[in-house]
């Protein structure tokens, strides 16, 4: 008997680390610059690819905040899930953590088709920090893992094209100010989960757009895709065309063969069906396919060197097996953004399901065999027909609400009176973060805070900047206006706004910190260090308690101040900052690392080495970050201990 597709709520209990509070300091600089290439690599690449590589790359995380308050202590935690299931597949979705599909279980065989992480452990891989591995994630915004990785999405039931139900996920992506949706449904009796995706641009201007669906699968696989060339990008930041499957004598389509972490963006001929599969030695695994709008396909591998293996342990439980990623995106590579015209949209359909085919042997034969099995299991025409059937339902208003996301979309809809059928952002979802901006919208004035606390988030889009410029010039307004001007590239005017606010501001440290960043960006590192020291002094005087918000402010500003003071060798002032940090902050791994650097700067290398010997874990270590290894090399000629080896690129002389 066919089981009718159904959607239900469940709870998934995992060992989980707490996310902690967001960093209250506005991110005036990106966290890193990993997704940049050497200009010489542009020679010989397709013209449309070269153009998209230079199309409005991200220069700022604003208005999003950095999420770096998490740790590495895991305790059992109940996570709300939404399950969509028919008699063939069961998909488990985490609406509170980016809408990720944590599990895709093939019921007749009992096979898990994805890499299912047995823990929830945030790590510093998202554009704004906290990210976690496993499952299928939806990456929108800009090059990298989305800022929504660990954020809640709206979710609701929606009628499906076949008369059943879909699970709709939607949110407002704040880096590019774009609403998007993902509609998940399982036709009765189908072995494939469909995902209808739509990104809309309601603005009267074009917007750079980015999307990659990121699928984690166990790495003991061979990855197949219909391509004979790929664009390889590694942590040495070089982009080059390489043959598929092998170059330098290594078959790179087996993830464990590659020495170092790298991306392989497959170059698929025009007209070729878009698909990618990961199959185990017995020929079982997952295939992803789509309509042609989602043109790119990619393999990411961690590599078999110690650094890659250490990252695998870091993101999950040691001994539980590693993973690789197969991905699908709007462009050839993840270094590109596509242009979404004014008042337009882009939409496509994806399908995920089991595939049985032989992965081994000669490449062309293996790819042909897998492609034929895919065509038999899910013909290309059926995917196109499913897309055509879904598209009219994309505007259908949701039914029962199953989860609630942020209120930022509601604020934008309230401001512009946009009509976005299918993805409602009701005013009822507005919360405390949006309250000051709703007041600015209604009264023309940004309200002063009612109590002393770290500043609230800043909105930086041109329309909000215009409102700030027209508002009464209070110190509070000047602070936020300066951040919006900085984001717009008008750095001189931003500095003037912050300096105007200083004489009357009740809180000096937020302004001094912004001015310190401006000093650093203009090369005035001595003045930046002085301002950081003054800012930290003011924060310590103002701090009201040891609660989460103030502790996050002390940690964030203390870290930046320490780094700035050590840069100009003001070790006594750096020690004064260290001594005033809260004990709980000093115990964090990031600060233990800073303590070792401070001790070395004070001429106490033995004590600095003792910090390493005692052990620490830098919870918010960034992808590709080499801080630990560089400091270790200043302390000793001994090999870097395995627990600190996160190196992800080939060693160079």
XYZ file of C-alpha atoms in Angstrom:
653
model
C 0.000 0.000 0.000
C 1.314 3.440 -0.905
C 1.925 5.651 2.105
C 0.730 9.219 1.580
C 3.489 11.803 1.855
C 3.376 13.484 5.240
C 5.137 16.227 7.170
C 5.520 16.088 10.939
C 7.460 17.620 13.787
C 10.089 15.585 15.633
C 12.983 16.179 18.008
C 16.571 15.135 17.311
C 18.823 14.835 20.370
C 22.547 15.243 19.713
C 25.675 16.128 21.680
C 25.696 19.833 20.885
C 27.768 22.901 21.650
C 25.952 26.119 22.493
C 26.084 28.894 19.882
C 26.493 31.612 22.506
C 25.909 35.338 21.908
C 26.841 37.118 18.698
C 29.811 39.466 18.563
C 28.431 42.968 19.274
C 31.173 44.796 17.323
C 30.089 45.748 13.786
C 32.175 43.756 11.277
C 33.857 46.599 9.447
C 36.166 44.098 7.701
C 35.504 40.646 6.222
C 36.698 37.764 8.396
C 39.045 36.531 5.672
C 39.900 36.797 1.993
C 40.084 33.124 1.033
C 37.977 33.381 -2.103
C 40.337 35.614 -4.063
C 42.558 34.639 -6.971
C 45.717 35.893 -8.615
C 44.958 38.095 -11.639
C 47.247 35.968 -13.813
C 44.833 33.054 -13.322
C 42.261 34.942 -15.409
C 44.268 34.394 -18.566
C 42.645 31.833 -20.803
C 39.430 31.396 -18.831
C 36.015 31.739 -20.491
C 34.927 35.357 -20.872
C 31.670 34.974 -18.918
C 33.549 33.311 -16.070
C 36.159 36.082 -15.908
C 33.389 38.683 -15.849
C 31.524 36.945 -13.030
C 34.708 36.568 -10.985
C 34.902 40.342 -10.823
C 31.183 41.008 -10.421
C 30.650 42.807 -7.101
C 32.475 40.478 -4.709
C 31.600 40.846 -1.054
C 33.607 43.523 0.760
C 31.740 43.580 4.059
C 29.613 41.370 6.284
C 27.430 44.287 7.288
C 24.648 44.338 8.344
C 25.153 40.770 9.624
C 26.962 40.182 12.890
C 29.783 37.724 13.508
C 28.837 34.562 15.395
C 31.898 33.604 17.445
C 30.431 32.981 20.905
C 30.356 29.188 20.639
C 32.656 26.736 22.385
C 33.540 23.076 22.152
C 31.779 21.684 25.222
C 28.999 19.423 23.960
C 26.022 18.248 25.968
C 22.849 16.416 24.856
C 20.483 18.936 23.310
C 17.067 18.537 21.699
C 16.888 20.089 18.219
C 13.509 20.734 16.626
C 13.170 18.981 13.273
C 10.631 18.751 10.486
C 10.332 15.385 8.767
C 8.934 14.901 5.265
C 8.399 11.271 4.329
C 6.783 8.947 1.807
C 7.134 5.173 1.550
C 10.591 5.508 -0.075
C 12.454 8.420 1.532
C 12.577 10.250 4.845
C 14.135 13.720 4.951
C 14.910 15.329 8.329
C 15.168 19.127 8.236
C 16.583 21.529 10.864
C 14.530 24.737 10.465
C 16.340 26.476 13.329
C 19.781 25.837 11.803
C 19.606 27.138 8.269
C 16.927 24.720 7.065
C 19.577 22.066 6.543
C 18.550 18.535 5.577
C 20.400 16.597 8.279
C 19.409 13.157 7.003
C 18.014 11.596 3.826
C 17.155 7.970 4.520
C 16.251 5.488 1.768
C 13.627 3.404 3.530
C 13.568 0.202 1.397
C 17.319 -0.371 1.913
C 17.828 1.474 5.212
C 20.738 3.413 3.650
C 21.584 6.928 4.797
C 22.341 8.823 1.586
C 24.118 11.763 3.238
C 26.939 12.227 5.693
C 24.986 12.556 8.930
C 27.034 14.294 11.592
C 26.566 12.602 14.985
C 27.173 15.924 16.794
C 26.335 19.599 16.421
C 29.659 21.425 16.600
C 29.917 24.979 15.258
C 33.194 25.963 13.623
C 34.485 29.104 11.918
C 33.599 28.333 8.299
C 30.579 30.536 7.535
C 31.044 34.025 6.160
C 30.084 35.296 9.616
C 31.594 32.514 11.726
C 29.484 29.671 13.091
C 28.868 26.788 10.687
C 28.547 23.022 11.095
C 29.179 20.052 8.827
C 26.887 17.403 7.407
C 23.695 17.078 5.385
C 22.446 19.398 2.625
C 22.832 23.123 3.214
C 21.476 26.026 1.184
C 24.149 28.655 0.537
C 22.928 32.062 -0.580
C 24.455 35.510 -0.350
C 28.106 35.600 -1.362
C 31.131 33.413 -1.897
C 31.333 31.003 1.042
C 29.025 29.352 3.539
C 25.920 31.441 4.137
C 25.476 33.711 7.138
C 22.243 31.766 7.745
C 24.145 28.534 8.510
C 23.088 28.580 12.163
C 20.058 30.860 11.890
C 16.331 30.051 11.966
C 14.260 29.995 8.786
C 10.517 30.357 8.342
C 8.786 27.057 7.559
C 5.224 26.077 6.700
C 3.054 23.524 4.922
C 2.162 24.349 1.316
C 0.092 22.427 -1.239
C 2.255 20.373 -3.607
C 1.707 20.008 -7.374
C 0.595 16.374 -6.998
C -2.101 17.225 -4.459
C 0.010 16.372 -1.426
C 2.044 18.701 0.784
C 5.329 20.548 0.448
C 7.564 21.865 3.185
C 8.436 25.476 2.405
C 11.502 27.157 3.905
C 12.108 30.869 3.351
C 14.021 33.850 4.702
C 15.417 37.279 3.896
C 19.119 37.091 2.989
C 20.644 40.264 4.413
C 24.011 40.562 2.628
C 22.244 41.131 -0.704
C 18.742 41.968 0.643
C 17.031 39.150 -1.268
C 14.150 36.879 -0.248
C 14.456 33.211 -1.176
C 12.544 29.977 -0.711
C 13.157 26.229 -0.845
C 10.126 23.990 -1.423
C 10.693 20.334 -0.491
C 8.325 17.582 -1.533
C 8.190 13.857 -2.101
C 5.734 12.629 -4.720
C 4.040 9.439 -3.566
C 6.165 6.428 -4.433
C 9.136 8.565 -5.544
C 12.741 7.693 -4.732
C 13.687 11.350 -5.244
C 13.270 14.365 -3.009
C 12.445 17.458 -5.048
C 13.642 20.920 -4.034
C 12.151 23.897 -5.861
C 14.312 26.968 -5.232
C 13.534 30.599 -6.014
C 15.488 33.799 -5.378
C 13.693 37.096 -5.979
C 15.062 40.579 -6.503
C 12.354 43.079 -5.519
C 14.690 46.060 -5.968
C 14.744 48.556 -8.832
C 18.391 47.703 -9.503
C 20.327 44.561 -10.427
C 21.808 42.585 -7.534
C 24.770 40.153 -7.530
C 23.462 36.713 -6.652
C 25.041 33.523 -5.380
C 23.750 30.020 -4.707
C 25.363 26.654 -4.006
C 23.574 23.604 -2.637
C 26.182 21.836 -0.527
C 25.803 18.068 0.013
C 27.991 16.242 2.520
C 28.566 12.540 1.760
C 30.945 9.981 3.297
C 34.385 10.386 1.733
C 34.874 6.666 1.028
C 33.276 7.273 -2.340
C 34.065 7.958 -5.964
C 32.509 11.161 -7.250
C 31.176 11.072 -10.812
C 30.081 13.968 -13.012
C 29.844 14.342 -16.801
C 33.063 16.317 -17.291
C 36.619 15.778 -18.515
C 38.027 19.019 -17.078
C 37.685 20.958 -13.833
C 38.759 24.250 -12.313
C 40.872 23.416 -9.280
C 41.080 25.922 -6.405
C 43.122 25.295 -3.273
C 44.214 27.153 -0.183
C 47.241 28.500 -2.011
C 44.576 30.617 -3.775
C 45.359 29.592 -7.332
C 42.668 28.710 -9.873
C 43.725 26.421 -12.695
C 42.175 24.114 -15.254
C 43.020 20.442 -14.677
C 42.028 17.195 -16.402
C 39.433 14.860 -14.873
C 39.752 12.308 -13.364
C 43.561 12.381 -12.941
C 46.424 14.820 -12.891
C 49.925 14.574 -11.428
C 49.372 10.814 -11.488
C 46.502 10.909 -8.950
C 42.847 10.113 -9.613
C 41.222 13.017 -7.774
C 37.669 11.650 -8.089
C 38.439 9.421 -5.090
C 38.438 12.022 -2.262
C 40.955 10.198 -0.088
C 43.537 10.231 -2.902
C 44.071 14.003 -2.803
C 46.894 15.145 -0.518
C 45.489 18.585 0.303
C 42.123 20.269 0.690
C 40.823 21.584 -2.631
C 37.766 22.427 -4.726
C 37.171 20.874 -8.139
C 34.591 22.767 -10.214
C 33.586 20.539 -13.100
C 33.466 22.050 -16.578
C 30.323 20.598 -18.146
C 29.587 21.037 -21.865
C 26.580 23.137 -22.818
C 23.528 20.959 -23.296
C 24.858 18.270 -20.976
C 22.463 17.109 -18.263
C 23.536 18.535 -14.908
C 24.237 15.879 -12.293
C 26.790 14.678 -9.765
C 26.940 11.410 -7.824
C 28.967 9.884 -4.988
C 29.079 6.059 -5.018
C 30.698 3.581 -2.640
C 32.740 0.530 -3.643
C 29.557 -1.538 -3.970
C 28.032 0.996 -6.355
C 25.520 2.499 -3.922
C 25.183 6.175 -3.145
C 23.521 9.522 -3.802
C 22.887 11.434 -7.009
C 21.881 15.078 -7.341
C 20.469 16.518 -10.558
C 18.605 19.661 -11.543
C 17.187 21.785 -14.285
C 19.891 23.517 -16.304
C 19.767 26.904 -14.533
C 21.824 25.325 -11.747
C 24.805 24.838 -14.023
C 27.817 24.310 -11.735
C 28.969 21.089 -10.031
C 31.793 20.744 -7.546
C 33.732 18.286 -5.419
C 35.418 19.468 -2.213
C 37.955 17.211 -0.509
C 39.795 17.621 2.779
C 42.793 15.627 1.588
C 44.788 12.915 3.283
C 47.471 15.096 4.915
C 47.463 15.668 8.697
C 45.820 19.100 8.509
C 42.827 17.838 6.560
C 42.419 14.846 8.855
C 42.574 17.124 11.894
C 39.779 19.288 10.502
C 37.659 16.184 9.981
C 38.096 15.301 13.672
C 37.434 18.906 14.688
C 34.039 19.045 12.985
C 32.663 15.786 14.377
C 33.626 12.957 16.742
C 37.032 11.313 16.232
C 36.683 7.827 14.817
C 33.299 8.405 13.157
C 34.544 8.697 9.565
C 35.113 11.705 7.353
C 33.152 13.340 4.590
C 33.550 15.191 1.316
C 31.151 17.595 -0.355
C 29.423 17.489 -3.715
C 27.788 20.745 -4.684
C 25.617 22.449 -7.293
C 25.553 26.173 -8.045
C 24.415 28.965 -10.328
C 27.869 29.590 -11.817
C 30.855 27.486 -12.843
C 32.715 28.218 -9.600
C 32.036 29.570 -6.139
C 34.252 32.555 -6.832
C 31.590 34.028 -9.136
C 28.383 36.003 -8.681
C 25.645 36.194 -11.293
C 23.599 39.267 -12.090
C 19.930 39.156 -11.073
C 18.092 41.888 -12.913
C 15.811 44.399 -11.215
C 12.380 43.118 -10.196
C 13.126 39.631 -11.502
C 13.742 36.162 -10.142
C 15.724 33.004 -10.778
C 14.276 29.557 -10.061
C 15.129 25.912 -10.636
C 14.360 22.401 -9.464
C 16.769 19.967 -7.808
C 16.309 16.249 -7.164
C 18.123 14.055 -4.631
C 17.918 10.289 -4.472
C 19.690 6.933 -4.447
C 21.753 5.698 -7.388
C 23.137 2.228 -8.033
C 25.917 2.115 -10.630
C 29.483 0.893 -10.923
C 31.871 3.700 -9.932
C 35.176 2.065 -10.787
C 37.184 1.577 -13.919
C 37.734 3.845 -16.906
C 36.272 7.323 -16.338
C 34.178 7.737 -19.470
C 32.614 4.320 -19.028
C 31.821 4.894 -15.343
C 30.250 8.297 -16.081
C 28.256 6.923 -18.994
C 26.983 4.016 -16.898
C 25.943 6.271 -14.013
C 24.280 8.712 -16.394
C 22.275 5.912 -17.985
C 21.168 4.605 -14.597
C 20.111 8.107 -13.599
C 18.152 8.546 -16.825
C 16.396 5.237 -16.161
C 15.582 6.112 -12.534
C 14.679 9.775 -13.139
C 14.512 10.892 -16.785
C 15.677 14.406 -17.539
C 12.267 15.210 -19.004
C 10.597 14.248 -15.721
C 12.728 16.786 -13.827
C 11.776 19.483 -16.331
C 8.112 18.497 -16.073
C 8.288 18.573 -12.277
C 9.776 22.077 -12.438
C 6.993 23.247 -14.745
C 4.398 21.716 -12.415
C 5.976 23.295 -9.320
C 6.495 26.812 -10.614
C 2.827 27.941 -10.334
C 2.782 26.649 -6.752
C 5.769 28.809 -5.760
C 3.355 31.720 -5.184
C 0.881 29.677 -3.141
C 0.433 31.160 0.312
C 1.690 28.905 3.111
C -0.705 27.084 5.391
C 0.197 25.931 8.887
C 3.307 27.661 10.240
C 5.880 25.116 11.401
C 8.805 27.384 12.343
C 9.554 31.102 12.501
C 12.655 32.864 11.204
C 13.851 36.426 11.741
C 11.961 39.683 11.560
C 14.312 41.350 9.054
C 12.162 40.436 6.075
C 9.112 41.898 7.807
C 10.984 45.163 8.352
C 11.924 45.408 4.669
C 8.387 44.583 3.543
C 7.033 47.191 5.967
C 9.445 49.774 4.577
C 8.829 49.146 0.868
C 5.326 47.628 0.908
C 6.582 44.795 -1.288
C 4.205 42.050 -2.383
C 5.975 38.681 -2.228
C 3.394 35.952 -2.868
C 4.336 32.651 -1.288
C 6.860 34.063 1.161
C 5.025 36.227 3.691
C 7.002 38.293 6.160
C 4.236 39.358 8.577
C 4.671 42.326 10.892
C 4.053 39.987 13.822
C 7.559 38.545 13.316
C 9.218 41.886 14.126
C 11.203 41.605 17.362
C 13.618 43.514 19.555
C 16.439 43.668 16.935
C 14.125 45.434 14.485
C 12.443 47.766 17.003
C 14.803 50.796 16.703
C 14.635 50.652 12.914
C 10.866 50.414 12.881
C 10.845 53.570 15.015
C 13.214 55.292 12.571
C 10.918 54.296 9.730
C 7.814 55.614 11.478
C 9.134 58.728 13.220
C 12.245 59.715 11.285
C 14.312 59.483 14.469
C 16.465 56.656 15.804
C 15.541 56.234 19.482
C 18.198 56.508 22.136
C 18.825 53.289 24.092
C 16.799 53.081 27.288
C 19.644 51.550 29.244
C 23.400 51.281 29.013
C 24.274 48.253 26.902
C 26.330 47.326 23.818
C 24.907 48.970 20.660
C 22.245 47.217 18.622
C 22.740 46.095 15.030
C 23.197 48.625 12.235
C 21.344 48.606 8.913
C 23.468 49.806 6.016
C 21.448 49.556 2.780
C 21.158 52.866 0.878
C 17.565 53.510 1.951
C 18.439 53.101 5.633
C 21.545 55.229 5.229
C 19.415 57.977 3.706
C 17.052 57.834 6.700
C 19.989 58.059 9.126
C 21.360 61.086 7.290
C 17.978 62.815 7.593
C 17.473 61.898 11.264
C 18.399 64.202 14.176
C 22.175 64.019 14.601
C 22.385 62.470 18.060
C 25.590 60.588 19.011
C 23.698 57.318 18.748
C 22.537 58.154 15.226
C 26.000 59.358 14.190
C 27.486 56.046 15.335
C 25.107 54.039 13.153
C 25.382 56.511 10.264
C 29.160 56.161 10.311
C 28.870 52.384 10.005
C 26.488 52.739 7.050
C 28.842 55.240 5.402
C 31.790 52.912 5.968
C 29.869 50.103 4.304
C 29.154 52.374 1.325
C 32.873 53.032 0.897
C 32.757 56.622 2.147
C 35.338 56.074 4.851
C 36.336 59.695 5.334
C 32.727 60.674 6.004
C 32.324 57.694 8.350
C 35.279 58.918 10.406
C 33.777 62.417 10.534
C 30.451 60.997 11.775
C 32.151 59.029 14.547
C 34.336 61.996 15.555
C 31.276 64.289 15.690
C 29.594 61.853 18.058
C 32.484 61.611 20.550
C 32.036 64.852 22.560
C 28.427 64.096 23.605
C 28.307 60.290 23.482
C 27.446 58.573 26.787
C 29.407 55.499 25.598
C 32.783 56.188 24.018
C 34.102 52.684 23.432
C 31.930 51.781 20.395
C 33.035 54.974 18.616
C 36.691 54.633 19.617
C 36.730 51.057 18.355
C 35.334 52.118 14.963
C 37.932 54.884 14.730
C 40.654 52.383 15.654
C 39.620 50.120 12.768
C 39.696 53.133 10.450
C 43.220 53.930 11.678
C 44.351 50.381 10.985
C 42.873 50.420 7.503
C 44.743 53.650 6.721
C 48.030 52.302 8.122
C 48.100 54.325 11.373
C 48.737 51.365 13.665
C 50.190 53.333 16.614
C 47.127 55.568 16.768
C 44.873 52.543 16.352
C 46.535 50.858 19.323
C 46.070 53.978 21.442
C 42.396 54.178 20.570
C 41.903 50.494 21.259
C 43.466 50.911 24.700
C 41.186 53.885 25.440
C 38.149 51.985 24.143
C 38.862 49.006 26.370
C 39.338 51.288 29.387
C 35.953 52.890 28.725
C 34.238 49.517 28.262
C 35.632 48.230 31.558
C 34.283 51.315 33.344
C 30.879 51.003 31.685
C 30.333 47.234 31.985
C 27.309 46.612 34.181
C 27.483 42.883 34.840
C 29.025 39.570 33.783
C 26.041 38.553 31.658
C 26.232 37.261 28.107
C 25.995 40.597 26.283
C 28.685 42.371 28.292
C 30.965 39.335 28.355
C 30.714 39.109 24.562
C 31.637 42.808 24.292
C 34.631 42.464 26.627
C 35.868 39.382 24.757
C 35.446 40.922 21.299
C 37.009 44.277 22.101
C 39.676 42.713 24.328
C 40.816 40.434 21.515
C 41.049 43.274 18.980
C 42.843 45.493 21.493
C 45.385 42.801 22.361
C 46.119 42.131 18.700
C 46.492 45.846 17.923
C 48.782 46.510 20.903
C 50.966 43.490 20.215
C 51.309 44.570 16.606
C 53.060 47.774 17.708
C 54.944 46.012 20.548
C 53.153 47.810 23.389
C 53.442 44.776 25.618
C 52.800 46.575 28.920
C 49.501 47.956 27.627
C 48.618 44.555 26.191
C 49.284 42.997 29.605
C 46.994 45.588 31.201
C 44.202 44.550 28.830
C 44.846 40.869 29.537
C 44.688 41.392 33.301
C 41.259 43.029 33.048
C 39.669 40.307 30.945
C 37.072 38.241 32.736
C 38.501 34.921 34.000
C 36.035 32.957 31.854
C 37.251 34.846 28.784
C 40.933 34.249 29.573
C 40.242 30.512 29.678
C 38.983 30.391 26.085
C 41.307 28.827 23.556
C 41.564 31.965 21.416
C 42.755 33.906 24.450
C 45.141 31.172 25.549
C 46.742 31.545 22.131
C 46.910 35.322 22.613
C 48.428 34.776 26.052
C 51.206 32.694 24.505
C 51.855 35.468 21.971
C 51.901 38.054 24.771
C 54.337 36.005 26.842
C 56.644 35.618 23.866
C 56.497 39.377 23.220
C 57.449 39.919 26.888
C 60.546 37.764 26.414
C 59.156 34.741 28.263
C 59.323 31.966 25.630
C 59.388 29.190 28.211
C 56.076 30.291 29.678
C 54.651 30.731 26.190
C 55.666 27.160 25.370
C 54.023 26.015 28.607
C 50.690 27.350 27.331
C 50.987 24.981 24.360
C 52.061 22.102 26.582
C 49.035 22.620 28.829
C 46.776 22.369 25.794
C 44.033 24.583 24.395
C 41.433 24.555 21.632
C 40.680 27.677 19.582
C 36.961 27.094 19.051
C 36.553 29.830 16.427
C 39.596 28.866 14.342
C 38.940 30.050 10.785
C 39.121 27.898 7.689
C 42.668 28.207 6.377
C 43.908 30.114 9.446
C 47.599 29.502 10.194
C 47.998 31.557 13.383
C 48.785 28.584 15.614
C 51.452 27.170 13.327
C 53.169 30.527 12.859
C 53.375 31.162 16.599
C 54.653 27.628 17.226
C 57.416 28.171 14.646
C 58.537 31.271 16.568
C 58.812 29.200 19.746
C 60.601 26.076 18.542
C 61.990 24.100 15.620
C 60.039 21.024 16.712
C 57.275 19.685 14.456
C 53.863 21.192 15.022
C 51.878 18.906 17.370
C 49.131 16.961 15.603
C 46.394 18.496 17.764
C 47.371 21.956 16.450
C 47.976 20.987 12.825
C 45.161 22.536 10.771
C 47.313 23.358 7.741
C 45.331 23.090 4.530
C 47.752 24.005 1.770
C 50.998 22.553 0.402
C 54.123 23.653 2.205
C 56.220 26.123 0.230
C 59.921 26.903 0.710
